[in-house]
Coordinates of N, CA and C and ligand atoms in Angstrom, one line a residue:
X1 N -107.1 63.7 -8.4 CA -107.8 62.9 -7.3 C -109.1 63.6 -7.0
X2 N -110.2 62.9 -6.9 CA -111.2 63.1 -6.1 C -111.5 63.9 -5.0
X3 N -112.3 65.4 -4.7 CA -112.5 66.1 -4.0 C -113.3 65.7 -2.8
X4 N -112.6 65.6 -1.3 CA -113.8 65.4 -0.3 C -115.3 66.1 -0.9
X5 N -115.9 65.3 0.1 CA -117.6 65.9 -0.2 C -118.0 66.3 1.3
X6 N -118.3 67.5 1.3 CA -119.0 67.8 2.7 C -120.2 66.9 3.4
X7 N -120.3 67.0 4.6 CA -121.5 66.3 5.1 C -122.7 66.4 4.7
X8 N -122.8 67.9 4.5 CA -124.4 67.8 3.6 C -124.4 66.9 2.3
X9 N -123.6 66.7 1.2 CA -123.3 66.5 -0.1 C -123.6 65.2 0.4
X10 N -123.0 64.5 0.9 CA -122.6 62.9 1.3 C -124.2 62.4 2.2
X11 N -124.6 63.4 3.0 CA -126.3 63.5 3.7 C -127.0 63.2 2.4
X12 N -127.0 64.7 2.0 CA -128.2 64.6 0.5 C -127.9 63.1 -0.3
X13 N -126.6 63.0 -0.6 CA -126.3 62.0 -1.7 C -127.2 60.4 -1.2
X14 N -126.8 60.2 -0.1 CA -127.8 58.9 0.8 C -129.1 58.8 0.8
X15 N -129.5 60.1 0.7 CA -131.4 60.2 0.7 C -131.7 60.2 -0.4
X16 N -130.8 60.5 -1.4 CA -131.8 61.0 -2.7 C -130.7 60.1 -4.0
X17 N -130.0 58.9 -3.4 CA -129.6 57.9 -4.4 C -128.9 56.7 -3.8
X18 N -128.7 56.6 -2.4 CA -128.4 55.3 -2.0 C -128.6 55.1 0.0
X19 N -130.1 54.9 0.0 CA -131.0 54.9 1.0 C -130.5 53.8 1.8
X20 N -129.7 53.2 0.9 CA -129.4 51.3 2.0 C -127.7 51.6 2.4
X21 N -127.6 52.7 2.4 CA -126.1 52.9 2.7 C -126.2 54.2 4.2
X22 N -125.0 53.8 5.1 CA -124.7 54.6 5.9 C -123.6 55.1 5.9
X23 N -123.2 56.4 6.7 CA -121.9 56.6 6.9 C -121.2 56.6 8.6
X24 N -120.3 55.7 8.7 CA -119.4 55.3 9.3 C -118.1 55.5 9.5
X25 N -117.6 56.8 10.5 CA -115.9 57.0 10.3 C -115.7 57.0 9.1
X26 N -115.6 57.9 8.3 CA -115.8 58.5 7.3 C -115.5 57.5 5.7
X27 N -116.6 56.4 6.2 CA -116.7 55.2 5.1 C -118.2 55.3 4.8
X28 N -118.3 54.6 3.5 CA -120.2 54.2 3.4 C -120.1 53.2 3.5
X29 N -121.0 52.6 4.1 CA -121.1 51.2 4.6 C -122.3 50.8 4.5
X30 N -122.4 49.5 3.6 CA -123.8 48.8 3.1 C -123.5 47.0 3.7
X31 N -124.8 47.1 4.1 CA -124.7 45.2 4.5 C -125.8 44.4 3.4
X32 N -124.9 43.7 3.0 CA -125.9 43.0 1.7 C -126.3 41.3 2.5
X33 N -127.3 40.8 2.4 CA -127.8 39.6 2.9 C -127.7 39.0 1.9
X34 N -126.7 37.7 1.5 CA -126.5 37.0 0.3 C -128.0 35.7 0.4
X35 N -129.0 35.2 -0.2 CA -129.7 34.0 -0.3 C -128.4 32.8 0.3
X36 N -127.5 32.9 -0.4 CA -126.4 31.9 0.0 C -125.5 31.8 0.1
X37 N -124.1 31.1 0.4 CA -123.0 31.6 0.4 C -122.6 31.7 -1.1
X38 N -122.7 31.1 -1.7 CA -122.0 31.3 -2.6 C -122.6 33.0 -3.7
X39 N -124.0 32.8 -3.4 CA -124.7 33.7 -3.9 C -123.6 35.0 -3.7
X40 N -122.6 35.2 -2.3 CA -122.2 36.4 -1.8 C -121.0 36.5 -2.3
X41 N -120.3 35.3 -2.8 CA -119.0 35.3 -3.2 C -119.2 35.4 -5.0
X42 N -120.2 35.5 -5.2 CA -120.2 35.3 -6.7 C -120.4 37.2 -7.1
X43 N -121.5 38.0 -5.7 CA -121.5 39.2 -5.5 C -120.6 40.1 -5.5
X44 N -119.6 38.9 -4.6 CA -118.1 40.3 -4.6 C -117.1 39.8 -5.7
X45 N -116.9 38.7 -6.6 CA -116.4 38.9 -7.6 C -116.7 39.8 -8.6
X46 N -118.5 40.2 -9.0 CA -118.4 40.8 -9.8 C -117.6 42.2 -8.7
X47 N -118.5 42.5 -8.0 CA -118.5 44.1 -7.3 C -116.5 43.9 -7.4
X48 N -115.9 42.9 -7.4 CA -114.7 42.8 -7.5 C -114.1 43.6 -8.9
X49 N -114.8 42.9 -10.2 CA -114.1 43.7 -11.4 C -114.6 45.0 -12.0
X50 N -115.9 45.1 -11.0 CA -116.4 46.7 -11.4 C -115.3 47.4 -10.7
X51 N -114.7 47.2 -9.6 CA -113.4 47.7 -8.6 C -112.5 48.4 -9.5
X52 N -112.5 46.8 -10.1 CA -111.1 47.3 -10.8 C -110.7 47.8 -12.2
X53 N -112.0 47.9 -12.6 CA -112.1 48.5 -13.7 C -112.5 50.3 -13.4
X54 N -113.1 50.4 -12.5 CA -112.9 52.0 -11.6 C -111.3 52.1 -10.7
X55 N -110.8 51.3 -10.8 CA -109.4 51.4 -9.8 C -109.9 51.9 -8.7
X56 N -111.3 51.8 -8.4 CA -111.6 51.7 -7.2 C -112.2 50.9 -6.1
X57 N -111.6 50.8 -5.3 CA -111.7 49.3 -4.8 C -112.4 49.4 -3.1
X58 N -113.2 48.7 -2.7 CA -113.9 48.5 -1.6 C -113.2 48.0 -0.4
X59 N -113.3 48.2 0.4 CA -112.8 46.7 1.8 C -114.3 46.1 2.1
X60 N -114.0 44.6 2.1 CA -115.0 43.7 2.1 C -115.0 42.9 2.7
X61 N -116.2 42.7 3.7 CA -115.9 41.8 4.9 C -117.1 40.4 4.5
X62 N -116.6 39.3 4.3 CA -117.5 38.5 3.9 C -117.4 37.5 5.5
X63 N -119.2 37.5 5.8 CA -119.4 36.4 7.0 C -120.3 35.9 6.4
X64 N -119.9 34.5 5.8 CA -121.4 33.3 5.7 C -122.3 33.8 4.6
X65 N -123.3 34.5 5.0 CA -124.3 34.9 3.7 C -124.4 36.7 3.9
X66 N -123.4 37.3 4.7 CA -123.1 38.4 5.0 C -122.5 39.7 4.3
X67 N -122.6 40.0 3.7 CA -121.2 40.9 3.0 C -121.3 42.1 3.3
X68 N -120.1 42.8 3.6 CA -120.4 44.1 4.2 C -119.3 44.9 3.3
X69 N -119.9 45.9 2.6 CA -119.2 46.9 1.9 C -118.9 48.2 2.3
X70 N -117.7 48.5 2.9 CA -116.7 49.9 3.0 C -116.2 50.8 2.2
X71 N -116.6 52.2 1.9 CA -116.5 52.3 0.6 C -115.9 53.7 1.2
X72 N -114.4 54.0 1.0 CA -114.1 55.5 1.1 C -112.5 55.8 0.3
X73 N -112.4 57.3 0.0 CA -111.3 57.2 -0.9 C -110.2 57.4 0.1
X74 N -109.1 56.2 0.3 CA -108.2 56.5 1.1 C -107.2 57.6 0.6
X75 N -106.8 57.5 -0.6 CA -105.6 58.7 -1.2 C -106.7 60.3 -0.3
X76 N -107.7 60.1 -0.4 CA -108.1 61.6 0.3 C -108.5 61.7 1.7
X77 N -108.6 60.5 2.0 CA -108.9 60.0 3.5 C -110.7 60.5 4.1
X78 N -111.2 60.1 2.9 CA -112.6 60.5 3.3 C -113.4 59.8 2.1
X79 N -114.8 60.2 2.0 CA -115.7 60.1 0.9 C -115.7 61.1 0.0
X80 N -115.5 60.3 -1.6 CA -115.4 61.3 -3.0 C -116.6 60.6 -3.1
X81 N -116.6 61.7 -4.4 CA -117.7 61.4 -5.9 C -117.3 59.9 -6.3
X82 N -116.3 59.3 -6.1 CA -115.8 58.0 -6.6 C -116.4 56.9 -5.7
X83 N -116.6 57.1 -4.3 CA -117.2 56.0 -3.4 C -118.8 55.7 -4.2
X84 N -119.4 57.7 -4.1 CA -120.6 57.3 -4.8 C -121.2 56.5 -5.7
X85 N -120.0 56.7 -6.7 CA -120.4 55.7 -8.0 C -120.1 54.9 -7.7
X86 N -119.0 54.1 -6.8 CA -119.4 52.5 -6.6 C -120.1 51.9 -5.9
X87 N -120.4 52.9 -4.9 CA -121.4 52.4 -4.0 C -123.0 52.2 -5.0
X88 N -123.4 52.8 -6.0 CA -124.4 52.5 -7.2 C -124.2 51.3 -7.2
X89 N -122.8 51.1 -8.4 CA -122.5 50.0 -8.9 C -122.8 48.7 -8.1
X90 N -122.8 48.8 -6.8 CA -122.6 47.7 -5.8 C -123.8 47.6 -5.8
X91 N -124.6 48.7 -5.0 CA -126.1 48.8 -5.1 C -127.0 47.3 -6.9
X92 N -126.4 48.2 -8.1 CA -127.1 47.6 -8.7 C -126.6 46.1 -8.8
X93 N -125.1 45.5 -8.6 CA -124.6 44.1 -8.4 C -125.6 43.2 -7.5
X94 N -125.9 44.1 -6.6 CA -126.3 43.4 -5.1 C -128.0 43.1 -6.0
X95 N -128.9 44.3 -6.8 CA -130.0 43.4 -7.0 C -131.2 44.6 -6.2
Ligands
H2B1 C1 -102.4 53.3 -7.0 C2 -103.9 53.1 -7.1 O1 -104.4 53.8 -8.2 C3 -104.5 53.7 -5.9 O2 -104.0 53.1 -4.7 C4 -106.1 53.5 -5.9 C5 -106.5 52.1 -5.8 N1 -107.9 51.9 -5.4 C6 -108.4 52.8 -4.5 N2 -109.5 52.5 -3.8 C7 -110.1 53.3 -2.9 N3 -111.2 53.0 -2.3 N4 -109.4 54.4 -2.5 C8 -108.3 54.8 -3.1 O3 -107.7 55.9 -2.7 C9 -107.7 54.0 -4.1 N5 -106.6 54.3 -4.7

């Protein structure tokens, strides 16, 4: 399993590779603005099989043209190296 990342690691990591992401009770959390709805659902299918082809999987809150991505490793009960990379992945899904 994936090693917690200290607050600096998870700081640094946000500034210097995913600027559109925060952290939240120890989740990253990105809000993506879909053009449409469908545009958002077609978003989280993919960000869906990048998921699961990482066996790692997001919680995803879809409102209208909304989508909000939660990204933390529950087996460790915090943020890994593993959120990071799919928080990319999402990053590049999203565009
Ligand atoms: C059994 C299965 O491998 C685990 O439950 C995986 C599934 N996807 C996961 N996703 C996330 N975000 N965190 C996990 O700890 C996790 N664990």
């Amino acid at each position: 399993m994936a090693e917690l990342l200290t607050d600096d690691q998870i700081d640094l990591a946000i500034r210097d590779h995913l600027p559109q992401w925060k952290v939240v009770d120890k989740e990253l959390v990105r809000e993506v603005k879909a053009p449409a709805f469908l545009d958002g659902i077609r978003l989280v299918a993919t960000v869906a099989q990048l998921a699961e082809s990482m066996n790692h999987h997001p919680d995803i809150d879809i409102r209208y043209t909304t989508i909000t991505f939660r990204v933390t490793t529950h087996d460790a009960g915090g943020i890994t190296d593993d959120d990071l990379v799919l928080a990319r992945h999402i990053d590049t899904a999203a565009g």
